[in-house]
mmCIF file of C-alpha atoms in Angstrom:
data_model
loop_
_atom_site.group_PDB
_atom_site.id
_atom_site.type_symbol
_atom_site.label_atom_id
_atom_site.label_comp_id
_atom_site.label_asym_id
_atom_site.label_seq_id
_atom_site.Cartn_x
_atom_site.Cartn_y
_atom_site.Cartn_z
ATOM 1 C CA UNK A 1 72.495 90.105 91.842
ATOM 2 C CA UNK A 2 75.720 89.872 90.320
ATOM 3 C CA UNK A 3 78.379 91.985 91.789
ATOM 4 C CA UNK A 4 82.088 92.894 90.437
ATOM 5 C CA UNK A 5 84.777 91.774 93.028
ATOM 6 C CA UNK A 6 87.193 95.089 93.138
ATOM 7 C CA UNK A 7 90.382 95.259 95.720
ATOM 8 C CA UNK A 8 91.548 98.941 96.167
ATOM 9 C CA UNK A 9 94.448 99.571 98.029
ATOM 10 C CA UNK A 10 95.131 103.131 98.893
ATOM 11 C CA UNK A 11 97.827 104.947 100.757
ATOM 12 C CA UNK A 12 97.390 108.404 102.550
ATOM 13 C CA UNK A 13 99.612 110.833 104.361
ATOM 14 C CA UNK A 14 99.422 112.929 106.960
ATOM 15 C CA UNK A 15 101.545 116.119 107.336
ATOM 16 C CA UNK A 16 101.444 118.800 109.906
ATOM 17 C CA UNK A 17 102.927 122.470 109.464
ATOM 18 C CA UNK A 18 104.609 124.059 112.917
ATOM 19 C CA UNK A 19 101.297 126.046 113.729
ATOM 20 C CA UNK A 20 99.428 122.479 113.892
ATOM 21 C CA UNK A 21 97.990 122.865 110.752
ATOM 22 C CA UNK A 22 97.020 119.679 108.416
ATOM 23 C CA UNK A 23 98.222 119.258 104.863
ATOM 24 C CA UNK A 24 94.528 118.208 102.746
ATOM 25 C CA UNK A 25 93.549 118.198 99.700
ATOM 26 C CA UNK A 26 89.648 118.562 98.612
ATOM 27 C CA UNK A 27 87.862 115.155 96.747
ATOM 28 C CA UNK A 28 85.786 116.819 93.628
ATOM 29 C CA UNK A 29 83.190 114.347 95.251
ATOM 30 C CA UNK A 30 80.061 112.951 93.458
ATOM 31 C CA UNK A 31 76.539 114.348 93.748
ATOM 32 C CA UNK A 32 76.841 115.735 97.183
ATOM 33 C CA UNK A 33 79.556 117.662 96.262
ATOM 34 C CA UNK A 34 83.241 118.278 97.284
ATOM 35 C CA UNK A 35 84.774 117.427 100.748
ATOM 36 C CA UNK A 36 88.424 117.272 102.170
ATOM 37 C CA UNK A 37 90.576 114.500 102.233
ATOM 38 C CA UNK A 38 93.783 113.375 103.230
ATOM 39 C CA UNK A 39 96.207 113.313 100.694
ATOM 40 C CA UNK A 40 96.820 109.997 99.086
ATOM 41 C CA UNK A 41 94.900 107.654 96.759
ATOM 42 C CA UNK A 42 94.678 104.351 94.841
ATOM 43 C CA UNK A 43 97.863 102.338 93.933
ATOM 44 C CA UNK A 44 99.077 102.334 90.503
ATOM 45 C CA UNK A 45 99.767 98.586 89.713
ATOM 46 C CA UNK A 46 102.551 97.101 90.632
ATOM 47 C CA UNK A 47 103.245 100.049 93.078
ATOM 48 C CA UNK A 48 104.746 99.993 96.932
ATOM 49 C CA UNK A 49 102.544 101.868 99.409
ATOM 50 C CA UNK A 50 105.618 103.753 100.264
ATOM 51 C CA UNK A 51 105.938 105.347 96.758
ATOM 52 C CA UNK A 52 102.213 105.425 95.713
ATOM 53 C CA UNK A 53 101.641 107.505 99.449
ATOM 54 C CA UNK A 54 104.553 110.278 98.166
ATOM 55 C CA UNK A 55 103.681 110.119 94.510
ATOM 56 C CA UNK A 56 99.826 110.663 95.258
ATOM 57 C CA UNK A 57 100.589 113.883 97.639
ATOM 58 C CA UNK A 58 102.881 115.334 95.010
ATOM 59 C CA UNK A 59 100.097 114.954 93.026
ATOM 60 C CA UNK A 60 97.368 116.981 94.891
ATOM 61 C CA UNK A 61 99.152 119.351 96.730
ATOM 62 C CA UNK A 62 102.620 119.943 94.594
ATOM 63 C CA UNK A 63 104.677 118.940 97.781
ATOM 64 C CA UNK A 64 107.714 116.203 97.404
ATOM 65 C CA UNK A 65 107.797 114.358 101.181
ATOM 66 C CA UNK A 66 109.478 112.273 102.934
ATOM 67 C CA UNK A 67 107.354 109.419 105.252
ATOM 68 C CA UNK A 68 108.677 109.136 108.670
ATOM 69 C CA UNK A 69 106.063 106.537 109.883
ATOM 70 C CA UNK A 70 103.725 103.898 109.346
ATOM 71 C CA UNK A 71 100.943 104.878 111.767
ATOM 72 C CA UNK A 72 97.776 102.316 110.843
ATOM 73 C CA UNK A 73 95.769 100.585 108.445
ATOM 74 C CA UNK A 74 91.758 100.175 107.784
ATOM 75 C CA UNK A 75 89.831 97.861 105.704
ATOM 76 C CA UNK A 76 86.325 98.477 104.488
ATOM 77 C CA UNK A 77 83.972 95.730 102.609
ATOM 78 C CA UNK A 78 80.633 97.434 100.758
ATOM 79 C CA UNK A 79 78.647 97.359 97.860
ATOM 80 C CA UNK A 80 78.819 100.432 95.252
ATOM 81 C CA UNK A 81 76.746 101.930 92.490
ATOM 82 C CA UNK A 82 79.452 103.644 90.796
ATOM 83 C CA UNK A 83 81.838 102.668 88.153
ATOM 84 C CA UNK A 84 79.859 99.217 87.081
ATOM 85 C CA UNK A 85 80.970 97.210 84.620
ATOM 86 C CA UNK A 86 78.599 96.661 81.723
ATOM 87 C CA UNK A 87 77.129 92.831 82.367
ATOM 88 C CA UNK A 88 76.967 93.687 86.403
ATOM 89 C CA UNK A 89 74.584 95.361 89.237
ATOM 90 C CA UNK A 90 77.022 96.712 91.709
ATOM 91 C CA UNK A 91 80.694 96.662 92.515
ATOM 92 C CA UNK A 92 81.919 94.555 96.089
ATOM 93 C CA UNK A 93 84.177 96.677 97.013
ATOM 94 C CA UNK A 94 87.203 95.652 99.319
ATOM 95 C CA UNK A 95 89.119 98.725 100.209
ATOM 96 C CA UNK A 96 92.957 98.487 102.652
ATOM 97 C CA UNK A 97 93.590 102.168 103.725
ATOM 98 C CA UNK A 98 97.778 102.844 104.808
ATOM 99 C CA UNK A 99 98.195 105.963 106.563
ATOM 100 C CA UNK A 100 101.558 107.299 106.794
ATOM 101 C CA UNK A 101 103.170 110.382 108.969
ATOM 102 C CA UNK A 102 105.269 112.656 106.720
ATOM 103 C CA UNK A 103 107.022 115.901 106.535
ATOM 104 C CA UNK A 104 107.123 117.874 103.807
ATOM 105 C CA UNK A 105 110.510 118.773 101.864
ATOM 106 C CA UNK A 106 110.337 120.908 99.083
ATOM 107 C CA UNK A 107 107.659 122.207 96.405
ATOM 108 C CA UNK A 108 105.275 124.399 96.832
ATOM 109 C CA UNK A 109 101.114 124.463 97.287
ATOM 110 C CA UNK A 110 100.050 123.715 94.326
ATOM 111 C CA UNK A 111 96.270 121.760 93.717
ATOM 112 C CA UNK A 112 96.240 119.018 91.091
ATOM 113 C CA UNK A 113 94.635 119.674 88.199
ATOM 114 C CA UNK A 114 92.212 117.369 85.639
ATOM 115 C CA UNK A 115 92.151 114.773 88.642
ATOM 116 C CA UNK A 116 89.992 113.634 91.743
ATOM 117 C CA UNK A 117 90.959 116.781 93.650
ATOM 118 C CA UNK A 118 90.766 121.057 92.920
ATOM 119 C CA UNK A 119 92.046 122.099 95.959
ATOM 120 C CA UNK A 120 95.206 121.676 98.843
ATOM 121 C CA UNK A 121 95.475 123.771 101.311
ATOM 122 C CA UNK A 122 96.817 123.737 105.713
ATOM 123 C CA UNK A 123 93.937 123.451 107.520
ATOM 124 C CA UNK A 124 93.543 123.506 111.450
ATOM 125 C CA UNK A 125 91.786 121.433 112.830
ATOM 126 C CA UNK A 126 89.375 124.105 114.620
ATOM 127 C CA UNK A 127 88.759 124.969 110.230
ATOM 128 C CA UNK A 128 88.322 121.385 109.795
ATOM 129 C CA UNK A 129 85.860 120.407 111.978
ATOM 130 C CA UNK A 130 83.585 123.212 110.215
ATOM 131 C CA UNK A 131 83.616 121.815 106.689
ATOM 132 C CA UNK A 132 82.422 118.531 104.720
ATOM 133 C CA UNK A 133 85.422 116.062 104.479
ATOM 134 C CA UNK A 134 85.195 112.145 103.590
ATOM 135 C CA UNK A 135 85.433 109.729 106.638
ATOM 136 C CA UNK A 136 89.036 108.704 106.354
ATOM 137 C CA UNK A 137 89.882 112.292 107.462
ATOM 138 C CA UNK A 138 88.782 111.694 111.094
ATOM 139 C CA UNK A 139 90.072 108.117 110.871
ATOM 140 C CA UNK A 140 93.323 109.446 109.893
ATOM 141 C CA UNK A 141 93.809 111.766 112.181
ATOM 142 C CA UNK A 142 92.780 109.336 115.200
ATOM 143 C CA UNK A 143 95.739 107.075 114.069
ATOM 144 C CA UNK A 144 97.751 110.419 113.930
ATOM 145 C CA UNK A 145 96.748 110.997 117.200
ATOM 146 C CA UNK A 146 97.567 107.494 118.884
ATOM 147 C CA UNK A 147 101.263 107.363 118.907
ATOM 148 C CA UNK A 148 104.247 107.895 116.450
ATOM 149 C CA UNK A 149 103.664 104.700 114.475
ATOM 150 C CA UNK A 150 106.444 102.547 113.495
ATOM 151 C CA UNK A 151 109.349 104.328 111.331
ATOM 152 C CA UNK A 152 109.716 103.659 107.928
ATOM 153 C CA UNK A 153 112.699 103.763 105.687
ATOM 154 C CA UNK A 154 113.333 105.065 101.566
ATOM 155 C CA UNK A 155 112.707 102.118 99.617
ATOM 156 C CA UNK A 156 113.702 101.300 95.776
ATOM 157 C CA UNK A 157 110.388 101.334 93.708
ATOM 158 C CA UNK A 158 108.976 97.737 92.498
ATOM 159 C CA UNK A 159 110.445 97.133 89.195
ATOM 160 C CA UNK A 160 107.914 97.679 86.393
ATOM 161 C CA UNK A 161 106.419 94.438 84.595
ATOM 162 C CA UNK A 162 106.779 93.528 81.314
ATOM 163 C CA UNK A 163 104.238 94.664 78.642
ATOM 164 C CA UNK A 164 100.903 92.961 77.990
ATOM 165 C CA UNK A 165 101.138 90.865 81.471
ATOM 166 C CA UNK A 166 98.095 90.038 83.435
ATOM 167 C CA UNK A 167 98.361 91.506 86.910
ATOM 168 C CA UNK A 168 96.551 89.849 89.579
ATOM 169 C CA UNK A 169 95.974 92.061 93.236
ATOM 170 C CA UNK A 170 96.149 90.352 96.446
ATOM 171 C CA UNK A 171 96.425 91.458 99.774
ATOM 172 C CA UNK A 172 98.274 89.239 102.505
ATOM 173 C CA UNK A 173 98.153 89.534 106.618
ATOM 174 C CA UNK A 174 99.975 88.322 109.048
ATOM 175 C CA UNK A 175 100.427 88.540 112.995
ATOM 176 C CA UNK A 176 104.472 87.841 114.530
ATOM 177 C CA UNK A 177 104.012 87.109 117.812
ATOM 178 C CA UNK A 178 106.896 87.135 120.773
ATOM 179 C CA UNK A 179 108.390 84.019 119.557
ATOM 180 C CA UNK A 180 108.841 85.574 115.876
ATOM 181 C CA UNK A 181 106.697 82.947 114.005
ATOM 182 C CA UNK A 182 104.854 84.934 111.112
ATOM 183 C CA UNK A 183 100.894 83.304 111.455
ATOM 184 C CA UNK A 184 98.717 84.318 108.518
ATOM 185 C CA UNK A 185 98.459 84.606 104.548
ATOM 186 C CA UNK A 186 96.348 85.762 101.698
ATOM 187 C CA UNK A 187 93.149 87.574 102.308
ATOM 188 C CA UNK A 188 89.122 86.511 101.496
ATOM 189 C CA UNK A 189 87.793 89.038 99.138
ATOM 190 C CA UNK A 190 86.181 91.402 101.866
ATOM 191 C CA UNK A 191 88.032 90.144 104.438
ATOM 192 C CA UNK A 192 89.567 92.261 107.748
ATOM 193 C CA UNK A 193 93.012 92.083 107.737
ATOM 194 C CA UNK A 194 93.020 91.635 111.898
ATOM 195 C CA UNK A 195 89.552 89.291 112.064
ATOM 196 C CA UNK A 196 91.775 87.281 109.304
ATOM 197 C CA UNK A 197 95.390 87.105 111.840
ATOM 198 C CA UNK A 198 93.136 86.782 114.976
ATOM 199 C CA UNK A 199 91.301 83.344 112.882
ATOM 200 C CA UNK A 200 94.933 81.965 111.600
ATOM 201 C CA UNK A 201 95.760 81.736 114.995
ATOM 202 C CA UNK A 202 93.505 79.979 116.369
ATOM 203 C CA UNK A 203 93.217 77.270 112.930
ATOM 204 C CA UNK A 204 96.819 76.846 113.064
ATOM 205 C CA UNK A 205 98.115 77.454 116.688
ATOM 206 C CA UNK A 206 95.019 76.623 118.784
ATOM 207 C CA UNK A 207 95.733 80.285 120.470
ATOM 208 C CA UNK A 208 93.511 83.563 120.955
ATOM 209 C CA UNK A 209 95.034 86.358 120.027
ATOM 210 C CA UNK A 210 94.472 90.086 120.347
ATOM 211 C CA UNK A 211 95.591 91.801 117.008
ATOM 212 C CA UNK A 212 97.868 95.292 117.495
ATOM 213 C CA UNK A 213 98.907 97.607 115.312
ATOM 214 C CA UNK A 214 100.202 97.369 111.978
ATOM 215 C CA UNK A 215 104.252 96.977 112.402
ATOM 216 C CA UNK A 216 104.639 97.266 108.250
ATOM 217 C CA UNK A 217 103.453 97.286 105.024
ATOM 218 C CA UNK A 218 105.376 95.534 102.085
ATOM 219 C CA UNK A 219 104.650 95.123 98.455
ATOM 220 C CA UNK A 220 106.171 92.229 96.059
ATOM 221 C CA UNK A 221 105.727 91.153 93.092
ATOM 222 C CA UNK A 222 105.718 87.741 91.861
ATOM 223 C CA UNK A 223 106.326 87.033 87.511
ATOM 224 C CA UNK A 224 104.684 83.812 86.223
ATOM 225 C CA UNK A 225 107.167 81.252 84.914
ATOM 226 C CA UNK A 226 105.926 81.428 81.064
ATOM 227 C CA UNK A 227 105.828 85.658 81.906
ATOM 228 C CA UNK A 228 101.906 86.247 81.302
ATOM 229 C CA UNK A 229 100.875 86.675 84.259
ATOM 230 C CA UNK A 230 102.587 88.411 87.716
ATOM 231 C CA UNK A 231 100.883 88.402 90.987
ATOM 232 C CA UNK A 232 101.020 91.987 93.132
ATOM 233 C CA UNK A 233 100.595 91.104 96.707
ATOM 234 C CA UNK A 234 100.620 93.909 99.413
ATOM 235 C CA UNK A 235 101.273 91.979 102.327
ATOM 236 C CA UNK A 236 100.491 93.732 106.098
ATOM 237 C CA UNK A 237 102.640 92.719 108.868
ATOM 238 C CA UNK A 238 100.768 93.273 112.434
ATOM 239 C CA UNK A 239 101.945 92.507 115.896
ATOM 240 C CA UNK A 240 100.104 90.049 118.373
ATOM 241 C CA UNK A 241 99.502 89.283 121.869
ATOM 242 C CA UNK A 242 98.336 86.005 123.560
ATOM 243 C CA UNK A 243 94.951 86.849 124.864
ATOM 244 C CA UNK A 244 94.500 85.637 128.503
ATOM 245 C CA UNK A 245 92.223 82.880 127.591
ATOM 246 C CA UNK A 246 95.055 81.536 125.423
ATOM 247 C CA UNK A 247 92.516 79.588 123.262
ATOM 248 C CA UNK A 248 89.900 80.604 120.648
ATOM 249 C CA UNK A 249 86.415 81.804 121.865
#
């Protein structure tokens, strides 16, 4: 079966109202119909998590934020039906989730219109747990949950490329340990970003490591000498601990 290799990096954030309530916005779905979602989406290319994150909830709920945190990161490998391209049998899909804790500051509710979603709205999460809403919700929230995160900073969008140049999407991990040496590099198609720190460890420093959480998330882009081509990498910066076996298992 031949399958269509497609990275999607998205970036989602999380905002809370003083009454506990959770800023959503509603997926149209696909044949099972609509569900709730955090707000947030796919990258445009070229695009830093940071701005896609605040761009995206603009975007479905008509409220400008500000992120305060970085508070996780999932990756999901599976195989898809949808949105083939003609000559293939299924998409391999590699998918990096960035969740973000933000505060809203300024706008007002408004749903997006002609897109992915049809409806924002606060939620509780007593309301929540009583309607359909896409996985990432719950996974969201967990991370939400777990701690503040690590604070994040206004950053400078990534200048746009040139017309009629090739971008190539990659995805880069690495683990700093105590001693500040930065162990990792460019993901496997499918790869997790943590299996993938956890195994550059133990190739290239002979240690086991237990894999924290994500300390930042960082997007460059890199122009090929003749200009054609530019490569996008979103690199993922985690923290990591010497496991007390000290060597791989």
């Amino acid at each position: 079966m031949a399958l269509f290799l497609r990275l999607r990096v998205s970036a989602y954030v999380i905002c809370e109202d003083d009454d506990g309530r959770v800023l959503l916005s509603r997926w149209i779905g696909y044949d099972d119909g609509p569900q709730w979602s955090l707000a947030g989406g796919g990258l445009d290319p070229v695009e830093h998590p940071q701005e896609g994150a605040v761009r995206e909830l603009f975007e479905e709920t008509g409220y400008a934020c500000e992120l305060d945190a970085l508070i996780g990161v999932d990756a999901e490998h599976f195989v898809s039906d949808r949105h083939v391209p003609d000559g293939y049998d299924g998409v391999d899909v590699h998918a990096v989730r960035i969740f973000y804790r933000g505060h809203v500051t300024g706008g007002e509710l408004t749903p997006e219109v002609g897109g992915t979603s049809d409806l924002a709205a606060w939620l509780s999460r007593e309301e929540l747990a009583h309607l359909p809403a896409v996985p990432g919700v719950k996974l969201g929230l967990a991370m939400y949950d777990d701690g503040d995160g690590v604070p994040v900073a206004p950053r400078e969008p990534n200048p746009p490329v040139p017309d009629g140049v090739r971008v190539e999407h990659r995805v880069a991990a690495y683990g700093r340990g105590p001693d500040g040496d930065a162990v990792g590099g460019l993901l496997e198609h499918g790869a997790d970003p943590a299996e993938a720190i956890r195994a550059a460890f133990g190739e290239q420093r002979d240690l086991d490591v237990t894999v924290g959480r994500p300390r930042a998330a960082t997007s460059s882009v890199h122009l090929s000498e003749d200009e054609t081509s530019a490569c996008w990498i979103i690199r993922l910066d985690y923290d990591v601990r010497r496991s007390s076996s000290g060597r791989p298992g």
